Amino acid sequence: MNNVYFSEEHKLFRESLRDFLQKEVVPHIEKWEKTGEIERFIWTKMGEMGYFGLASPEEYGGLDLDIFYTVIFLEELQRINSGGFAAAMWAHAYLAMTHLKAEGDSFIKEKYLAPSITGEKIGCLCITEPFGGSDVAGMRSTAVLEGDHYILNGSKTFITNGVYSDYLVVAAKTSPDKGNKGLSIFVIDRDAEGVSTTKLDKLGWRASDTGEIAFNDVKVPVANLMGEEDKGFTYIMQHFALERLIMGVNAHARAEFALEYAMQYMSERTAFGKTIDRFQALRHSVAEMASEIEMVKAFNYSIAHNLNTGDYVVKEASMSKLLSTKIADEVIYKCLQMLGGYGYMEDYPLARMFRDSRLGPIGGGTSEILKEIIAKMVIDKKEYKPATK
């Protein structure tokens, strides 16, 4: 399967990225997990290596590479066992920056995208609200046009990079009477007057900063509107396909890493005179888990390929996230069990994997919401169309 999607150049990229992460990131992970703040130097190093520009245009300093470089980037981030660090990196590169690339004009790309690629500026995407959760159409934040500014009021929550980022990509209603057809997307500087943030304390993803953000009469220049006014919902829905695929890839990668670790442990741990990988019950459990991982991984690679060729994969990406995150949770639960009491110890990696993985079926649209979205497409024959800027 790898030969179908990955060239020799892809494999060399994977090796160099894995080496970089081991040398430059892993030595700091424990500190960042404790402090909940990823130091700025690593953002610059990641930028210098080109990791934030894999999918960005060369005109602004990116590399404009195919999607399987992104797949490798996501997979390798899962192997260092910090869901928080991984989330901070991909939320910057594939949530905030995706909107800059797709809806930003040349002014916005020069001011925000170019320094995002170098790691000089960090971004976050602000869509989820305290009262809305996965219900994007139920958004309450408003942006009212007054002269050459919009006046933004409202709040966002569960925002990855929401505390230490330099700019915020924000969705708000510009025409509240139009429902979900009245949303727009803006980019806002962190230090804009009226922006305030509260850091949230999470079960997992502890290295990343997650914030609740309030906007109180924030003046947003008209030039910071991205794309067309009132087209924001369509933009958001279009990019959700990529976000859901990302979370699907993350899930199969962390499940694969967890199983590799558990099998290594099983090959060394002895009970009743033999290593525990000789016991049929455990062997058959491994066989089942490996099959499930391989199944969703192949599915995710096929979706990535179709997305790369221009297909609109919102249905398949929703299925990817639904199934991959479910399987990852189940695999990591079983892997933790295989370690017995040691699986419950923070000194062993499965405890963190277990906590970090639990966000999968929640973030980026809960599994319950995804089931309804998929049901609409499968049962009601609803069709979602890509945005046109």
Coordinates of C-alpha atoms in Angstrom, one line a residue:
M1 CA 0.0 0.0 0.0
N2 CA 2.8 2.4 0.8
N3 CA 4.3 2.0 -2.7
V4 CA 1.0 3.3 -4.1
Y5 CA 1.0 6.6 -2.3
F6 CA 4.5 7.2 -1.1
S7 CA 7.6 7.8 -3.3
E8 CA 11.2 7.5 -2.3
E9 CA 11.1 11.3 -1.6
H10 CA 8.2 10.8 0.8
K11 CA 10.2 8.1 2.6
L12 CA 13.3 10.3 2.9
F13 CA 11.1 13.1 4.2
R14 CA 9.6 10.8 6.9
E15 CA 13.1 9.7 8.0
S16 CA 14.4 13.3 8.3
L17 CA 11.2 14.5 10.1
R18 CA 11.4 11.6 12.6
D19 CA 15.0 12.4 13.2
F20 CA 14.2 16.1 13.7
L21 CA 11.4 15.4 16.2
Q22 CA 13.6 13.0 18.2
K23 CA 16.4 15.5 18.5
E24 CA 14.6 18.8 18.7
V25 CA 11.2 18.1 20.2
V26 CA 11.2 15.0 22.3
P27 CA 13.7 16.3 24.9
H28 CA 11.3 19.1 25.7
I29 CA 8.0 17.2 25.7
E30 CA 7.8 16.5 29.4
K31 CA 8.4 20.1 30.3
W32 CA 5.7 21.3 27.9
E33 CA 3.3 18.7 29.1
K34 CA 3.7 20.1 32.6
T35 CA 3.6 23.8 31.8
G36 CA 1.0 23.7 29.1
E37 CA 3.1 26.1 27.0
I38 CA 5.2 25.2 23.9
E39 CA 8.2 27.5 23.8
R40 CA 8.6 29.8 20.9
F41 CA 12.0 28.5 19.7
I42 CA 10.5 25.2 18.4
W43 CA 8.0 27.1 16.3
T44 CA 10.8 28.9 14.6
K45 CA 12.8 25.7 14.1
M46 CA 9.7 24.0 12.6
G47 CA 9.3 26.9 10.3
E48 CA 13.0 26.9 9.2
M49 CA 12.6 23.2 8.3
G50 CA 9.6 24.0 6.1
Y51 CA 7.1 21.9 8.1
F52 CA 4.5 24.7 8.3
G53 CA 4.7 25.3 4.5
L54 CA 4.2 21.8 3.2
A55 CA 0.8 22.7 1.6
S56 CA 1.4 26.4 1.2
P57 CA 2.2 28.3 -2.1
E58 CA 5.8 28.9 -2.9
E59 CA 5.0 32.6 -3.5
Y60 CA 4.7 33.1 0.3
G61 CA 7.6 30.8 1.3
G62 CA 5.8 27.5 1.2
L63 CA 6.8 24.2 -0.5
D64 CA 3.5 23.4 -2.3
L65 CA 3.9 19.7 -1.9
D66 CA 1.3 16.9 -2.3
I67 CA -1.0 15.9 0.5
F68 CA 1.1 12.8 1.4
Y69 CA 3.8 15.0 2.9
T70 CA 1.1 16.3 5.2
V71 CA 0.0 12.7 6.0
I72 CA 3.6 11.9 7.0
F73 CA 3.8 15.1 9.1
L74 CA 0.7 14.1 11.0
E75 CA 1.7 10.5 11.4
E76 CA 5.1 11.3 12.8
L77 CA 3.8 13.9 15.2
Q78 CA 1.7 11.1 16.8
R79 CA 4.8 9.0 17.4
I80 CA 6.3 11.3 19.9
N81 CA 3.4 10.7 22.3
S82 CA 2.2 14.3 22.9
G83 CA -1.2 14.8 21.5
G84 CA -1.0 18.4 22.7
F85 CA 2.2 19.2 20.8
A86 CA 0.8 17.6 17.7
A87 CA -2.4 19.5 17.9
A88 CA -0.7 22.8 18.4
M89 CA 1.3 22.2 15.2
W90 CA -1.5 21.0 13.0
A91 CA -4.1 23.5 14.3
H92 CA -1.7 26.2 13.2
A93 CA -0.7 24.8 9.9
Y94 CA -4.0 23.2 8.8
L95 CA -6.8 25.1 10.6
A96 CA -5.7 28.7 10.8
M97 CA -3.5 28.7 7.8
T98 CA -6.0 26.8 5.6
H99 CA -8.4 29.8 5.9
L100 CA -5.6 32.3 5.2
K101 CA -4.6 30.4 2.0
A102 CA -8.1 29.8 0.8
E103 CA -9.9 33.0 1.6
G104 CA -7.2 35.5 2.3
D105 CA -6.3 38.1 -0.3
S106 CA -2.7 39.2 -1.1
F107 CA -2.7 41.7 1.8
I108 CA -3.7 39.0 4.3
K109 CA -1.3 36.4 2.9
E110 CA 1.6 38.8 3.1
K111 CA 0.8 39.9 6.7
Y112 CA -0.3 36.6 8.2
L113 CA 0.4 33.6 6.0
A114 CA 4.1 34.3 5.1
P115 CA 5.1 34.7 8.8
S116 CA 3.0 31.7 9.7
I117 CA 5.0 29.6 7.3
T118 CA 8.3 30.7 9.0
G119 CA 6.9 30.1 12.5
E120 CA 7.2 33.8 13.3
K121 CA 3.5 34.1 13.8
I122 CA 1.2 31.4 15.4
G123 CA -2.5 31.2 14.5
C124 CA -5.6 29.7 15.9
L125 CA -9.1 29.0 14.4
C126 CA -12.1 30.3 16.5
I127 CA -15.4 28.7 15.6
T128 CA -16.7 26.7 18.5
E129 CA -18.8 28.7 21.1
P130 CA -19.7 28.0 24.7
F131 CA -23.4 27.5 23.9
G132 CA -23.0 26.0 20.4
G133 CA -20.5 23.1 20.6
S134 CA -20.7 21.3 17.3
D135 CA -23.6 23.4 16.1
V136 CA -21.8 26.0 13.9
A137 CA -25.1 27.4 12.6
G138 CA -26.1 28.2 16.2
M139 CA -23.2 30.7 16.5
R140 CA -24.0 33.9 18.5
S141 CA -20.9 36.0 17.9
T142 CA -21.7 39.0 15.7
A143 CA -19.7 41.4 13.6
V144 CA -21.5 44.6 12.7
L145 CA -20.2 46.9 10.0
E146 CA -19.6 50.5 11.1
G147 CA -17.8 52.6 8.6
D148 CA -14.4 51.0 7.8
H149 CA -14.6 48.5 10.7
Y150 CA -16.6 45.7 11.9
I151 CA -17.5 45.6 15.6
L152 CA -17.0 42.1 16.9
N153 CA -18.8 40.8 20.0
G154 CA -19.1 37.2 21.3
S155 CA -17.0 34.4 22.7
K156 CA -15.3 31.2 21.5
T157 CA -14.2 28.1 23.5
F158 CA -12.0 25.0 23.2
I159 CA -9.6 26.9 20.9
T160 CA -6.3 25.2 20.4
N161 CA -3.5 27.8 20.4
G162 CA -6.1 30.1 21.8
V163 CA -3.8 31.5 24.6
Y164 CA -0.4 32.1 23.0
S165 CA -1.1 32.6 19.3
D166 CA -0.4 35.9 17.5
Y167 CA -3.6 36.0 15.4
L168 CA -7.1 34.5 15.4
V169 CA -9.2 33.4 12.5
V170 CA -12.7 34.1 13.7
A171 CA -16.2 33.2 12.5
A172 CA -19.0 35.6 13.3
K173 CA -22.5 36.5 12.1
T174 CA -22.6 39.5 9.8
S175 CA -26.2 39.0 8.9
P176 CA -27.9 37.3 11.9
D177 CA -31.3 37.2 10.2
K178 CA -29.9 34.9 7.5
G179 CA -29.0 32.1 10.0
N180 CA -26.1 30.0 8.8
K181 CA -26.1 31.9 5.5
G182 CA -25.0 35.0 7.4
L183 CA -21.6 34.0 8.7
S184 CA -18.3 35.6 7.8
I185 CA -14.6 34.9 8.5
F186 CA -12.1 37.5 9.8
V187 CA -8.5 37.5 10.9
I188 CA -7.7 39.5 14.1
D189 CA -4.5 40.4 15.8
R190 CA -4.1 38.9 19.3
D191 CA -3.3 42.3 20.8
A192 CA -6.5 44.0 19.4
E193 CA -8.3 46.0 22.1
G194 CA -11.2 44.0 23.5
V195 CA -9.8 40.5 23.1
S196 CA -9.4 38.6 26.3
T197 CA -8.5 34.9 27.0
T198 CA -8.9 32.4 29.7
K199 CA -6.7 29.3 29.7
L200 CA -8.6 26.0 30.1
D201 CA -7.4 23.0 32.1
K202 CA -7.8 19.8 30.1
L203 CA -7.9 16.0 30.7
G204 CA -5.4 15.4 27.8
W205 CA -3.5 17.3 25.1
R206 CA -1.8 19.0 28.0
A207 CA 1.2 20.5 26.1
S208 CA -1.1 22.6 24.0
D209 CA -2.7 25.8 25.2
T210 CA -6.5 25.7 24.9
G211 CA -8.5 28.9 25.5
E212 CA -11.8 30.5 25.9
I213 CA -11.8 33.8 24.1
A214 CA -14.0 36.8 24.6
F215 CA -14.5 39.6 22.1
N216 CA -15.8 42.9 23.5
D217 CA -16.4 45.6 20.9
V218 CA -13.3 44.6 19.0
K219 CA -12.7 46.8 16.0
V220 CA -11.9 44.7 12.9
P221 CA -10.7 46.5 9.8
V222 CA -12.8 45.8 6.7
A223 CA -9.5 44.6 5.1
N224 CA -9.4 41.7 7.6
L225 CA -12.6 40.2 6.2
M226 CA -11.6 37.0 4.4
G227 CA -13.5 35.9 1.3
E228 CA -17.0 37.3 0.8
E229 CA -19.2 38.6 3.5
D230 CA -21.9 36.0 4.5
K231 CA -20.1 33.1 2.8
G232 CA -18.3 31.9 6.0
F233 CA -20.5 28.9 6.7
T234 CA -19.7 27.4 3.2
Y235 CA -15.9 28.1 3.8
I236 CA -16.1 26.4 7.2
M237 CA -17.9 23.3 5.9
Q238 CA -15.5 23.0 3.0
H239 CA -12.5 23.0 5.3
F240 CA -14.1 20.6 7.8
A241 CA -13.4 17.9 5.3
L242 CA -9.7 18.4 5.7
E243 CA -9.9 18.8 9.4
R244 CA -11.8 15.6 9.8
L245 CA -9.4 13.7 7.6
I246 CA -6.5 15.1 9.6
M247 CA -8.1 13.8 12.8
G248 CA -8.7 10.4 11.1
V249 CA -5.0 10.2 10.1
N250 CA -4.0 11.2 13.6
A251 CA -6.2 8.4 15.0
H252 CA -4.8 5.6 12.9
A253 CA -1.2 6.8 13.5
R254 CA -1.6 6.9 17.3
A255 CA -3.3 3.5 17.3
E256 CA -0.5 2.1 15.3
F257 CA 2.1 3.6 17.6
A258 CA 0.3 2.3 20.7
L259 CA 0.1 -1.2 19.3
E260 CA 3.7 -1.2 18.3
Y261 CA 4.6 -0.2 21.9
A262 CA 2.3 -2.8 23.4
M263 CA 3.8 -5.6 21.2
Q264 CA 7.3 -4.6 22.2
Y265 CA 6.3 -4.7 25.9
M266 CA 4.6 -8.1 25.4
S267 CA 7.7 -9.5 23.8
E268 CA 9.7 -8.7 26.9
R269 CA 7.2 -9.3 29.7
T270 CA 7.1 -12.8 31.1
A271 CA 4.3 -14.6 33.0
F272 CA 4.1 -18.3 33.8
G273 CA 7.4 -19.0 32.2
K274 CA 6.9 -17.4 28.8
T275 CA 6.6 -14.0 27.2
I276 CA 3.0 -12.8 27.2
D277 CA 2.9 -12.5 23.4
R278 CA 2.7 -16.3 23.5
F279 CA -0.8 -16.3 25.1
Q280 CA -3.5 -16.9 22.6
A281 CA -6.0 -14.4 24.0
L282 CA -3.5 -11.6 23.7
R283 CA -2.3 -12.7 20.3
H284 CA -5.8 -12.8 18.9
S285 CA -6.5 -9.4 20.3
V286 CA -3.4 -8.0 18.6
A287 CA -4.5 -9.6 15.3
E288 CA -7.9 -7.9 15.6
M289 CA -6.4 -4.5 16.4
A290 CA -3.8 -4.7 13.6
S291 CA -6.6 -5.5 11.1
E292 CA -8.7 -2.6 12.2
I293 CA -5.8 -0.2 12.1
E294 CA -4.8 -1.4 8.6
M295 CA -8.4 -1.0 7.4
V296 CA -8.9 2.6 8.5
K297 CA -5.3 3.5 7.4
A298 CA -6.0 2.3 3.9
F299 CA -9.3 4.1 3.9
N300 CA -7.7 7.3 5.0
Y301 CA -4.9 7.1 2.4
S302 CA -7.6 6.7 -0.3
I303 CA -9.4 9.8 0.9
A304 CA -6.2 11.8 1.0
H305 CA -5.5 10.7 -2.6
N306 CA -9.0 11.7 -3.7
L307 CA -8.7 15.1 -1.9
N308 CA -5.3 15.7 -3.5
T309 CA -6.9 15.2 -7.0
G310 CA -9.6 17.7 -6.3
D311 CA -12.5 15.6 -5.1
Y312 CA -14.9 17.0 -2.5
V313 CA -14.6 14.3 0.2
V314 CA -16.8 15.7 3.0
K315 CA -18.7 12.4 3.3
E316 CA -15.7 10.2 3.3
A317 CA -13.7 12.5 5.7
S318 CA -16.6 12.5 8.1
M319 CA -16.6 8.7 8.0
S320 CA -12.8 8.7 8.5
K321 CA -13.0 10.7 11.7
L322 CA -16.0 8.7 13.0
L323 CA -14.4 5.3 12.5
S324 CA -10.7 6.1 13.0
T325 CA -11.2 7.9 16.3
K326 CA -13.5 5.1 17.6
I327 CA -11.0 2.4 16.7
A328 CA -8.0 4.4 18.1
D329 CA -9.8 4.7 21.5
E330 CA -10.6 1.0 21.5
V331 CA -7.1 0.0 20.5
I332 CA -5.4 2.2 23.1
Y333 CA -7.8 1.0 25.8
K334 CA -6.8 -2.6 25.0
C335 CA -3.1 -1.8 24.8
L336 CA -3.2 -0.2 28.2
Q337 CA -4.8 -3.3 29.5
M338 CA -2.0 -5.5 28.1
L339 CA 0.5 -3.6 30.3
G340 CA -1.6 -4.4 33.4
G341 CA -0.8 -2.2 36.4
Y342 CA 2.1 -0.5 34.4
G343 CA -0.4 0.8 31.9
Y344 CA -2.0 2.8 34.7
M345 CA 1.3 4.5 35.6
E346 CA 2.2 7.9 34.2
D347 CA 5.8 6.7 33.8
Y348 CA 4.6 4.5 30.9
P349 CA 3.4 6.1 27.7
L350 CA 0.0 4.4 27.5
A351 CA -1.5 6.6 30.2
R352 CA -0.9 9.7 28.3
M353 CA -2.0 8.1 25.0
F354 CA -5.2 7.1 26.7
R355 CA -6.0 10.6 27.8
D356 CA -4.9 12.3 24.6
S357 CA -6.9 9.9 22.4
R358 CA -10.2 10.6 24.1
L359 CA -10.4 14.0 22.4
G360 CA -10.7 12.3 19.0
P361 CA -14.4 11.5 19.1
I362 CA -15.1 15.0 20.6
G363 CA -13.1 17.6 18.8
G364 CA -13.8 18.8 15.2
G365 CA -17.4 17.7 15.4
T366 CA -18.5 15.0 17.9
S367 CA -19.1 11.5 16.7
E368 CA -22.9 12.0 17.4
I369 CA -23.0 15.0 15.1
L370 CA -20.9 13.2 12.4
K371 CA -23.4 10.3 12.5
E372 CA -26.2 12.7 11.7
I373 CA -24.2 14.4 8.9
I374 CA -23.4 11.1 7.4
A375 CA -27.0 9.9 7.8
K376 CA -28.2 13.0 5.9
M377 CA -25.9 12.2 3.0
V378 CA -26.6 8.5 2.9
I379 CA -30.3 8.4 3.8
D380 CA -31.6 11.8 2.8
K381 CA -29.3 12.1 -0.2
K382 CA -28.2 15.6 0.9
E383 CA -25.3 17.0 -1.2
Y384 CA -22.7 19.4 0.1
K385 CA -21.1 21.7 -2.5
P386 CA -17.6 23.2 -2.3
A387 CA -17.3 26.9 -1.7
T388 CA -16.6 29.3 -4.5
K389 CA -14.7 32.4 -3.5

